[in-house]
């Protein structure tokens, strides 16, 4: 398995060479030369596997330059009941026949990003141990990416984490979760700006190839291909848990921001998993819903980005979306270059007039938007009807998922975070605070460790330089 760039400018590389970045030298994103196709016999054999064995089968299709026993060891260290709360790792909760929630948020930060990030931490450590290298991870977060990256990398030898977050824009819980980490290799940098300013700084630093090389800069943002691969596993796991046989189809509803989670679903479907629809849900920041309903991709400016009660989806441009467009164009890198030339100038592109817009149907993606009132209603409805408490992001997914639900097709809604992280909205919905899981009771009272910086790439470079 080799990887190429969505913009055509990278010679094919093995997994280990794209692991630490994900962004290609030509500005595109790493993507497999072709997707592995899973035979009916293989899919049948996978049905009975536990999470770890299934992860090994799937990962070894994408990672063929780590010896099998080593890869098994990495997976065994990552997906444990101690870290993820149960042997199933991603248990399926059935609300009623044909309506399920796939619990992806039982990791250390109570959000689904732990599933990919914990694997990444162990993959990075393994690779760095082999080469004796160091790595400085630079990331941008609007909430969950940052804390899951820090919890995955804390205390890991040879790794430092520099995590940018928009000052004062995350929930108190999310802020406390990150800033309370006292590990010496973790640096929290609060940026005077919004999430996209943080993301732009990461891009600017990554594009300074000299600095990047000298300081061994890597990223864990959702463009990292290994994160997508890790997330493919639970689409298979969820499918097997919700069906009796591989003749059945299911649909997934996915609360979306950077298009990372649903990109993994897209790849699972390309591999042959019987997925009818991938239902993409946005909040008020509806740039992706707009694209899938109109064919116009119009990234928003930072000013247009709304601060909502599902903050991990407050995104103005979707960094993984380029991978989908690459596939949509029939893997036409020149077309991707042309489209992203417009995007990078702050313009929109419009596929509504051409054949590409109709081709979206072949990929099974449908979409819808949610908003604050809808997510509060959904949290209340689900709680009253099923005595199950969901968080605001999962509520956006359920709202849109239910609108697209079809008779005879099981609907699996991705639970991307736990309600405990969003106490304010939960109280608004059901009149009392959610229970805190054990170990999180006094999180906000813990001492915090962070610095505040201007939204300026040079300022951030100087800070990194001082720590290395
Ligand atoms: C990151 C995140 C999302 C959005 O996922 P993408 O992969 O960026 O589309 C949704 N919900 C929660 C809780 C998240 O942390």
Short mmCIF file of C-alpha atoms and ligand atoms in Angstrom, two decimals:
data_model
loop_
_atom_site.label_atom_id
_atom_site.label_comp_id
_atom_site.label_asym_id
_atom_site.label_seq_id
_atom_site.Cartn_x
_atom_site.Cartn_y
_atom_site.Cartn_z
CA UNK A 1 0.00 0.00 0.00
CA UNK A 2 1.45 3.32 -1.07
CA UNK A 3 0.22 6.85 -0.63
CA UNK A 4 -0.06 9.69 -3.11
CA UNK A 5 -1.17 13.32 -2.79
CA UNK A 6 -4.60 14.67 -3.66
CA UNK A 7 -2.73 17.30 -5.69
CA UNK A 8 -0.59 14.86 -7.63
CA UNK A 9 2.80 16.21 -6.60
CA UNK A 10 4.16 13.42 -4.39
CA UNK A 11 5.85 10.20 -5.52
CA UNK A 12 4.13 7.17 -3.91
CA UNK A 13 5.30 6.64 -0.33
CA UNK A 14 4.82 3.88 2.24
CA UNK A 15 2.74 4.44 5.37
CA UNK A 16 5.65 5.18 7.72
CA UNK A 17 6.72 8.11 5.57
CA UNK A 18 3.34 9.84 5.68
CA UNK A 19 2.56 8.92 9.29
CA UNK A 20 4.14 11.95 10.90
CA UNK A 21 2.49 14.58 8.72
CA UNK A 22 -0.39 13.81 6.41
CA UNK A 23 0.10 17.03 4.49
CA UNK A 24 2.06 16.46 1.30
CA UNK A 25 4.87 18.76 0.15
CA UNK A 26 2.60 20.02 -2.65
CA UNK A 27 -0.04 21.16 -0.14
CA UNK A 28 -2.36 18.22 -0.81
CA UNK A 29 -3.36 15.41 1.52
CA UNK A 30 -1.97 11.89 1.58
CA UNK A 31 -4.38 9.25 0.30
CA UNK A 32 -3.98 5.57 -0.66
CA UNK A 33 -3.10 4.89 -4.31
CA UNK A 34 -6.23 2.77 -4.32
CA UNK A 35 -8.61 1.51 -1.63
CA UNK A 36 -8.39 -2.14 -0.58
CA UNK A 37 -11.49 -4.06 -1.62
CA UNK A 38 -12.81 -6.42 1.02
CA UNK A 39 -14.14 -9.69 -0.42
CA UNK A 40 -17.41 -11.22 0.74
CA UNK A 41 -15.45 -14.08 2.35
CA UNK A 42 -13.24 -11.66 4.25
CA UNK A 43 -16.21 -9.62 5.43
CA UNK A 44 -17.86 -12.83 6.62
CA UNK A 45 -14.73 -13.80 8.56
CA UNK A 46 -14.53 -10.37 10.16
CA UNK A 47 -18.07 -10.48 11.57
CA UNK A 48 -17.10 -12.46 14.65
CA UNK A 49 -13.89 -10.62 15.49
CA UNK A 50 -13.32 -8.59 18.63
CA UNK A 51 -12.30 -4.94 18.30
CA UNK A 52 -8.55 -5.57 18.47
CA UNK A 53 -8.54 -8.36 15.89
CA UNK A 54 -10.79 -6.38 13.57
CA UNK A 55 -8.52 -3.36 13.95
CA UNK A 56 -5.54 -5.51 13.02
CA UNK A 57 -7.24 -6.86 9.89
CA UNK A 58 -8.24 -3.38 8.72
CA UNK A 59 -5.04 -1.60 9.66
CA UNK A 60 -2.83 -4.17 8.00
CA UNK A 61 -4.51 -3.36 4.68
CA UNK A 62 -3.24 0.21 5.03
CA UNK A 63 -0.01 -0.32 6.96
CA UNK A 64 2.30 -2.87 5.37
CA UNK A 65 5.65 -1.52 6.53
CA UNK A 66 5.29 -2.34 10.23
CA UNK A 67 5.89 -6.04 11.02
CA UNK A 68 2.60 -7.81 11.80
CA UNK A 69 3.56 -8.75 15.36
CA UNK A 70 4.60 -5.19 16.13
CA UNK A 71 1.33 -3.85 14.72
CA UNK A 72 -0.61 -6.38 16.82
CA UNK A 73 1.31 -5.19 19.88
CA UNK A 74 0.57 -1.52 19.15
CA UNK A 75 -3.14 -2.29 18.76
CA UNK A 76 -3.21 -4.41 21.93
CA UNK A 77 -1.61 -1.60 23.94
CA UNK A 78 -4.06 0.95 22.51
CA UNK A 79 -7.50 -0.60 22.61
CA UNK A 80 -7.80 -1.83 26.20
CA UNK A 81 -10.83 -1.90 28.51
CA UNK A 82 -8.76 0.20 30.95
CA UNK A 83 -8.49 3.08 28.45
CA UNK A 84 -11.87 2.71 26.71
CA UNK A 85 -14.08 1.44 29.50
CA UNK A 86 -15.17 -1.88 28.02
CA UNK A 87 -13.94 -4.88 26.07
CA UNK A 88 -16.12 -3.77 23.14
CA UNK A 89 -14.29 -0.40 22.92
CA UNK A 90 -17.19 1.08 20.89
CA UNK A 91 -20.36 -0.54 22.28
CA UNK A 92 -23.61 -0.23 20.36
CA UNK A 93 -26.61 1.10 22.32
CA UNK A 94 -29.97 0.22 20.84
CA UNK A 95 -32.66 2.87 21.41
CA UNK A 96 -35.32 0.86 19.58
CA UNK A 97 -35.21 -1.77 16.83
CA UNK A 98 -33.37 -0.23 13.88
CA UNK A 99 -32.15 2.84 15.78
CA UNK A 100 -28.76 2.73 17.46
CA UNK A 101 -26.08 4.88 18.98
CA UNK A 102 -22.47 3.83 18.51
CA UNK A 103 -20.63 4.90 21.65
CA UNK A 104 -17.31 6.30 20.48
CA UNK A 105 -16.61 8.53 23.45
CA UNK A 106 -15.51 6.28 26.29
CA UNK A 107 -11.81 7.18 26.05
CA UNK A 108 -9.84 9.40 28.46
CA UNK A 109 -11.23 12.73 27.16
CA UNK A 110 -14.81 11.51 26.67
CA UNK A 111 -14.80 12.27 22.94
CA UNK A 112 -14.48 10.07 19.87
CA UNK A 113 -11.13 11.56 18.86
CA UNK A 114 -9.47 9.38 21.51
CA UNK A 115 -10.01 6.35 19.31
CA UNK A 116 -7.68 7.63 16.63
CA UNK A 117 -5.38 9.65 18.84
CA UNK A 118 -4.51 6.89 21.30
CA UNK A 119 -3.40 4.77 18.34
CA UNK A 120 -1.44 7.68 16.92
CA UNK A 121 0.41 8.13 20.22
CA UNK A 122 1.56 4.53 20.17
CA UNK A 123 2.39 4.58 16.44
CA UNK A 124 4.48 7.72 16.91
CA UNK A 125 6.31 6.33 19.92
CA UNK A 126 7.03 3.08 18.07
CA UNK A 127 8.37 4.88 14.99
CA UNK A 128 10.47 7.37 16.94
CA UNK A 129 12.01 4.64 19.07
CA UNK A 130 13.16 2.91 15.88
CA UNK A 131 14.78 6.01 14.41
CA UNK A 132 15.90 7.71 17.64
CA UNK A 133 14.23 10.88 16.36
CA UNK A 134 12.27 13.58 18.19
CA UNK A 135 8.92 15.03 17.23
CA UNK A 136 7.26 18.33 18.04
CA UNK A 137 3.56 18.05 17.44
CA UNK A 138 1.90 21.28 16.45
CA UNK A 139 -1.87 21.29 16.42
CA UNK A 140 -4.93 23.49 16.38
CA UNK A 141 -8.06 22.63 18.26
CA UNK A 142 -11.51 23.97 18.86
CA UNK A 143 -11.91 21.54 21.71
CA UNK A 144 -11.67 17.80 21.44
CA UNK A 145 -8.68 17.29 19.13
CA UNK A 146 -6.38 19.12 21.49
CA UNK A 147 -7.23 17.29 24.64
CA UNK A 148 -7.27 13.88 22.99
CA UNK A 149 -3.86 14.59 21.42
CA UNK A 150 -2.44 15.71 24.74
CA UNK A 151 -3.83 12.69 26.61
CA UNK A 152 -2.42 10.41 23.91
CA UNK A 153 1.07 11.99 23.95
CA UNK A 154 1.55 12.97 27.60
CA UNK A 155 4.74 11.56 29.04
CA UNK A 156 5.72 9.94 25.73
CA UNK A 157 9.47 9.96 25.21
CA UNK A 158 10.82 12.13 22.39
CA UNK A 159 7.50 13.91 21.80
CA UNK A 160 6.40 17.45 22.69
CA UNK A 161 2.92 18.81 22.00
CA UNK A 162 2.27 22.46 21.12
CA UNK A 163 -1.49 22.88 21.03
CA UNK A 164 -3.13 26.08 19.82
CA UNK A 165 -6.67 26.85 20.90
CA UNK A 166 -8.85 29.95 20.50
CA UNK A 167 -8.69 31.84 23.78
CA UNK A 168 -11.96 31.66 25.70
CA UNK A 169 -13.85 29.82 22.94
CA UNK A 170 -13.92 26.33 24.41
CA UNK A 171 -16.22 25.12 27.16
CA UNK A 172 -14.86 25.37 30.73
CA UNK A 173 -14.73 21.60 30.88
CA UNK A 174 -12.73 21.31 27.65
CA UNK A 175 -10.38 24.10 28.70
CA UNK A 176 -9.81 22.52 32.10
CA UNK A 177 -9.26 19.11 30.57
CA UNK A 178 -6.36 20.43 28.47
CA UNK A 179 -4.92 23.14 30.65
CA UNK A 180 -4.84 21.02 33.81
CA UNK A 181 -2.24 18.69 32.32
CA UNK A 182 1.05 19.35 34.07
CA UNK A 183 3.23 17.07 31.94
CA UNK A 184 6.43 18.79 30.88
CA UNK A 185 6.07 17.74 27.25
CA UNK A 186 2.65 19.39 26.86
CA UNK A 187 2.37 23.10 25.91
CA UNK A 188 -1.05 24.75 25.79
CA UNK A 189 -1.05 27.96 23.73
CA UNK A 190 -4.23 30.06 23.89
CA UNK A 191 -4.41 32.23 20.76
CA UNK A 192 -6.14 35.62 20.67
CA UNK A 193 -8.46 34.68 17.79
CA UNK A 194 -10.83 31.97 16.57
CA UNK A 195 -10.17 28.36 15.61
CA UNK A 196 -9.33 29.19 12.01
CA UNK A 197 -6.60 31.60 13.10
CA UNK A 198 -5.09 28.67 14.98
CA UNK A 199 -5.42 26.41 11.97
CA UNK A 200 -3.86 29.06 9.71
CA UNK A 201 -0.86 29.36 12.03
CA UNK A 202 -0.37 25.58 11.91
CA UNK A 203 -0.50 25.77 8.11
CA UNK A 204 1.92 28.70 7.98
CA UNK A 205 4.44 26.97 10.24
CA UNK A 206 4.08 23.71 8.31
CA UNK A 207 4.66 25.58 5.03
CA UNK A 208 7.94 26.98 6.37
CA UNK A 209 9.86 23.91 5.33
CA UNK A 210 13.15 25.03 6.83
CA UNK A 211 11.61 25.63 10.26
CA UNK A 212 9.57 22.48 10.02
CA UNK A 213 12.60 20.35 9.27
CA UNK A 214 14.88 22.02 11.83
CA UNK A 215 12.28 21.67 14.59
CA UNK A 216 10.90 18.26 13.57
CA UNK A 217 7.36 19.60 13.35
CA UNK A 218 4.54 17.12 12.86
CA UNK A 219 0.79 17.41 13.20
CA UNK A 220 -2.06 15.41 14.62
CA UNK A 221 -4.82 17.41 12.99
CA UNK A 222 -7.62 15.54 11.35
CA UNK A 223 -5.73 15.59 8.04
CA UNK A 224 -3.43 12.95 9.49
CA UNK A 225 -4.12 9.83 7.47
CA UNK A 226 -3.48 7.41 10.36
CA UNK A 227 -6.38 9.01 12.22
CA UNK A 228 -8.71 8.28 9.33
CA UNK A 229 -7.53 4.67 9.22
CA UNK A 230 -8.13 4.19 12.94
CA UNK A 231 -11.66 5.52 12.54
CA UNK A 232 -12.51 3.11 9.71
CA UNK A 233 -12.50 0.26 12.26
CA UNK A 234 -15.57 1.37 14.19
CA UNK A 235 -17.68 1.66 11.04
CA UNK A 236 -17.13 -2.07 10.52
CA UNK A 237 -17.62 -2.79 14.23
CA UNK A 238 -20.86 -0.79 14.31
CA UNK A 239 -22.12 -2.46 11.15
CA UNK A 240 -21.57 -5.97 12.52
CA UNK A 241 -23.17 -5.07 15.85
CA UNK A 242 -26.31 -3.66 14.23
CA UNK A 243 -26.92 -6.40 11.64
CA UNK A 244 -27.43 -10.16 11.51
CA UNK A 245 -25.85 -10.78 8.12
CA UNK A 246 -23.72 -9.06 5.52
CA UNK A 247 -26.67 -8.97 3.14
CA UNK A 248 -28.05 -6.04 5.16
CA UNK A 249 -27.31 -2.38 4.63
CA UNK A 250 -27.09 0.30 7.30
CA UNK A 251 -26.85 4.08 7.34
CA UNK A 252 -24.63 6.12 9.63
CA UNK A 253 -25.31 9.62 10.83
CA UNK A 254 -22.17 11.59 11.56
CA UNK A 255 -21.91 14.94 13.37
CA UNK A 256 -19.34 16.65 11.16
CA UNK A 257 -16.81 19.45 11.26
CA UNK A 258 -13.50 18.82 9.54
CA UNK A 259 -14.91 15.86 7.57
CA UNK A 260 -12.56 13.44 9.36
CA UNK A 261 -15.04 11.03 10.90
CA UNK A 262 -17.25 10.83 7.82
CA UNK A 263 -14.17 10.52 5.59
CA UNK A 264 -13.41 7.26 7.41
CA UNK A 265 -17.00 6.17 6.69
CA UNK A 266 -16.49 7.07 3.05
CA UNK A 267 -13.36 4.91 2.90
CA UNK A 268 -15.17 2.02 4.67
CA UNK A 269 -17.90 2.25 2.03
CA UNK A 270 -15.31 2.31 -0.79
CA UNK A 271 -13.79 -0.84 0.74
CA UNK A 272 -17.14 -2.56 0.31
CA UNK A 273 -18.86 -2.21 3.69
CA UNK A 274 -22.60 -2.29 2.91
CA UNK A 275 -23.41 1.30 3.83
CA UNK A 276 -26.53 2.79 2.26
CA UNK A 277 -26.07 6.40 3.31
CA UNK A 278 -23.56 8.44 5.20
CA UNK A 279 -25.68 11.17 6.71
CA UNK A 280 -23.60 14.28 7.29
CA UNK A 281 -24.88 16.60 10.03
CA UNK A 282 -23.66 20.15 10.57
CA UNK A 283 -24.55 22.74 13.16
CA UNK A 284 -25.11 26.42 12.34
CA UNK A 285 -21.71 26.37 10.63
CA UNK A 286 -23.23 24.68 7.63
CA UNK A 287 -20.53 24.92 4.98
CA UNK A 288 -20.65 21.16 4.33
CA UNK A 289 -24.44 20.87 4.33
CA UNK A 290 -24.47 23.74 1.85
CA UNK A 291 -22.08 21.86 -0.42
CA UNK A 292 -24.00 18.59 -0.35
CA UNK A 293 -27.32 20.34 -0.95
CA UNK A 294 -26.22 22.90 -3.56
CA UNK A 295 -22.84 21.90 -5.00
CA UNK A 296 -21.26 25.14 -3.80
CA UNK A 297 -18.31 24.87 -1.44
CA UNK A 298 -17.92 28.26 0.15
CA UNK A 299 -15.54 28.28 3.11
CA UNK A 300 -16.50 30.98 5.57
CA UNK A 301 -14.29 33.70 6.94
CA UNK A 302 -13.38 33.63 10.59
CA UNK A 303 -15.87 36.45 11.16
CA UNK A 304 -18.66 34.33 9.73
CA UNK A 305 -17.83 31.36 11.96
CA UNK A 306 -20.38 31.03 14.72
CA UNK A 307 -19.65 30.06 18.29
CA UNK A 308 -22.27 27.37 18.99
CA UNK A 309 -23.28 24.88 21.66
CA UNK A 310 -21.72 22.07 19.59
CA UNK A 311 -18.33 23.80 19.48
CA UNK A 312 -16.28 20.94 18.07
CA UNK A 313 -18.18 21.41 14.83
CA UNK A 314 -17.57 25.18 14.64
CA UNK A 315 -15.55 25.00 11.46
CA UNK A 316 -15.51 27.36 8.49
CA UNK A 317 -13.59 25.10 6.10
CA UNK A 318 -13.34 21.34 6.35
CA UNK A 319 -9.74 20.23 6.16
CA UNK A 320 -10.39 16.62 5.11
CA UNK A 321 -12.94 17.52 2.48
CA UNK A 322 -10.25 17.61 -0.20
CA UNK A 323 -9.89 13.83 0.09
CA UNK A 324 -13.54 13.34 -0.79
CA UNK A 325 -13.37 15.79 -3.69
CA UNK A 326 -10.33 13.89 -5.01
CA UNK A 327 -12.45 10.74 -5.14
CA UNK A 328 -15.49 12.60 -6.48
CA UNK A 329 -13.48 13.91 -9.43
CA UNK A 330 -12.40 10.37 -10.27
CA UNK A 331 -9.03 11.12 -8.63
CA UNK A 332 -8.25 14.05 -10.91
CA UNK A 333 -5.41 15.84 -9.07
CA UNK A 334 -5.32 18.69 -11.62
CA UNK A 335 -8.98 19.39 -10.95
CA UNK A 336 -8.33 19.40 -7.17
CA UNK A 337 -5.47 21.87 -7.66
CA UNK A 338 -7.76 24.11 -9.69
CA UNK A 339 -10.60 23.97 -7.13
CA UNK A 340 -8.32 24.60 -4.16
CA UNK A 341 -6.66 27.52 -5.91
CA UNK A 342 -10.04 29.23 -5.50
CA UNK A 343 -10.45 28.01 -1.92
CA UNK A 344 -7.03 29.27 -0.90
CA UNK A 345 -7.87 32.70 -2.28
CA UNK A 346 -10.93 32.75 -0.07
CA UNK A 347 -13.33 32.04 -2.95
CA UNK A 348 -15.98 29.39 -3.42
CA UNK A 349 -16.18 26.65 -6.02
CA UNK A 350 -19.40 25.58 -7.61
CA UNK A 351 -19.97 22.06 -8.95
CA UNK A 352 -23.72 22.42 -9.38
CA UNK A 353 -23.67 22.88 -13.13
CA UNK A 354 -21.43 19.95 -14.06
CA UNK A 355 -21.76 16.16 -13.85
CA UNK A 356 -19.79 16.01 -10.57
CA UNK A 357 -22.71 17.17 -8.46
CA UNK A 358 -24.86 14.26 -9.59
CA UNK A 359 -21.99 11.88 -8.97
CA UNK A 360 -22.26 12.61 -5.24
CA UNK A 361 -25.19 10.15 -5.22
CA UNK A 362 -22.77 7.34 -6.05
CA UNK A 363 -21.00 8.00 -2.77
CA UNK A 364 -24.11 7.79 -0.60
CA UNK A 365 -23.57 11.07 1.22
CA UNK A 366 -26.66 13.06 2.18
CA UNK A 367 -26.71 16.00 4.55
CA UNK A 368 -28.69 18.26 6.81
CA UNK A 369 -28.19 21.05 9.31
CA UNK A 370 -29.11 21.47 12.96
CA UNK A 371 -29.14 24.44 15.30
CA UNK A 372 -29.25 25.23 18.99
CA UNK A 373 -33.01 24.86 19.41
CA UNK A 374 -33.04 21.59 17.46
CA UNK A 375 -30.23 20.06 19.47
CA UNK A 376 -31.79 21.03 22.78
CA UNK A 377 -35.12 19.50 21.66
CA UNK A 378 -33.35 16.36 20.48
CA UNK A 379 -31.48 15.92 23.76
CA UNK A 380 -34.77 16.29 25.65
CA UNK A 381 -36.72 13.96 23.32
CA UNK A 382 -34.13 11.20 23.42
CA UNK A 383 -33.87 11.49 27.20
CA UNK A 384 -37.63 11.33 27.71
CA UNK A 385 -38.22 8.57 25.19
CA UNK A 386 -35.25 6.31 25.92
CA UNK A 387 -33.71 7.57 29.20
CA UNK A 388 -30.44 8.02 27.31
CA UNK A 389 -28.54 11.26 27.68
CA UNK A 390 -26.64 12.47 24.60
CA UNK A 391 -24.32 15.43 24.11
CA UNK A 392 -24.89 18.40 21.81
CA UNK A 393 -22.84 17.05 18.87
CA UNK A 394 -24.49 13.65 18.97
CA UNK A 395 -27.82 15.50 19.10
CA UNK A 396 -27.04 17.29 15.83
CA UNK A 397 -26.31 13.89 14.33
CA UNK A 398 -29.50 12.35 15.63
CA UNK A 399 -31.62 15.27 14.50
CA UNK A 400 -30.34 15.04 10.93
CA UNK A 401 -30.11 11.24 10.99
CA UNK A 402 -33.77 10.84 11.99
CA UNK A 403 -34.80 13.21 9.19
CA UNK A 404 -33.13 10.85 6.69
CA UNK A 405 -34.13 7.58 8.37
CA UNK A 406 -35.52 4.96 6.00
CA UNK A 407 -37.73 1.98 6.84
CA UNK A 408 -35.82 -1.30 6.83
CA UNK A 409 -32.38 0.34 7.02
CA UNK A 410 -30.86 0.35 10.52
CA UNK A 411 -29.66 3.82 11.45
CA UNK A 412 -26.48 4.06 13.50
CA UNK A 413 -25.86 7.48 15.05
CA UNK A 414 -22.28 8.24 15.99
CA UNK A 415 -21.95 9.37 19.60
CA UNK A 416 -18.98 11.71 19.37
CA UNK A 417 -18.83 13.06 22.93
CA UNK A 418 -20.37 12.52 26.34
CA UNK A 419 -23.05 14.75 27.77
CA UNK A 420 -20.96 15.51 30.87
CA UNK A 421 -18.74 17.80 28.78
CA UNK A 422 -21.60 20.17 27.95
CA UNK A 423 -23.41 20.70 31.24
CA UNK A 424 -24.93 24.06 30.30
CA UNK A 425 -26.82 22.77 27.26
CA UNK A 426 -27.84 19.59 29.06
CA UNK A 427 -29.32 21.65 31.89
CA UNK A 428 -31.18 23.75 29.36
CA UNK A 429 -32.61 20.57 27.81
CA UNK A 430 -33.55 18.45 30.82
CA UNK A 431 -33.51 20.83 33.77
CA UNK A 432 -30.57 19.37 35.62
CA UNK A 433 -26.87 18.82 35.14
CA UNK A 434 -25.50 15.60 33.66
CA UNK A 435 -23.64 13.29 36.00
CA UNK A 436 -19.87 13.51 35.90
CA UNK A 437 -18.08 10.23 35.22
CA UNK A 438 -15.77 9.13 38.03
CA UNK A 439 -12.49 10.99 38.09
CA UNK A 440 -13.86 14.18 36.48
CA UNK A 441 -15.68 15.65 39.49
CA UNK A 442 -13.33 18.56 40.30
CA UNK A 443 -11.71 19.11 36.94
CA UNK A 444 -12.26 22.89 36.76
CA UNK A 445 -10.66 23.44 40.17
CA UNK A 446 -7.33 21.90 39.19
CA UNK A 447 -4.36 24.25 38.57
CA UNK A 448 -3.95 25.18 34.89
CA UNK A 449 -0.82 25.44 32.77
CA UNK A 450 -0.96 27.56 29.55
CA UNK A 451 0.38 30.65 27.77
CA UNK A 452 -1.55 33.28 25.76
CA UNK A 453 -0.17 34.47 22.39
CA UNK A 454 -1.23 36.72 19.50
CA UNK A 455 -2.54 35.14 16.30
CA UNK A 456 0.84 35.40 14.61
CA UNK A 457 2.82 32.48 13.19
CA UNK A 458 6.14 34.16 14.01
CA UNK A 459 5.22 34.51 17.68
CA UNK A 460 4.36 30.81 17.82
CA UNK A 461 7.59 29.83 16.04
CA UNK A 462 9.61 31.78 18.57
CA UNK A 463 7.83 30.06 21.44
CA UNK A 464 8.46 26.60 19.96
CA UNK A 465 12.10 27.48 19.40
CA UNK A 466 12.49 28.49 23.04
CA UNK A 467 11.22 25.10 24.27
CA UNK A 468 13.38 22.89 22.06
C1 LIG B 1 -14.22 16.64 16.21
C2 LIG B 1 -15.62 16.42 16.62
C3 LIG B 1 -16.66 16.36 15.67
C4 LIG B 1 -16.40 16.58 14.20
O1 LIG B 1 -15.66 15.53 13.63
P1 LIG B 1 -14.87 15.75 12.25
O2 LIG B 1 -14.05 14.53 12.12
O3 LIG B 1 -14.05 17.00 12.43
O4 LIG B 1 -15.89 15.91 11.20
C5 LIG B 1 -17.94 16.09 16.12
N1 LIG B 1 -18.20 15.93 17.43
C6 LIG B 1 -17.24 15.99 18.36
C7 LIG B 1 -17.61 15.83 19.78
C8 LIG B 1 -15.92 16.24 17.99
O5 LIG B 1 -14.97 16.28 18.92
#
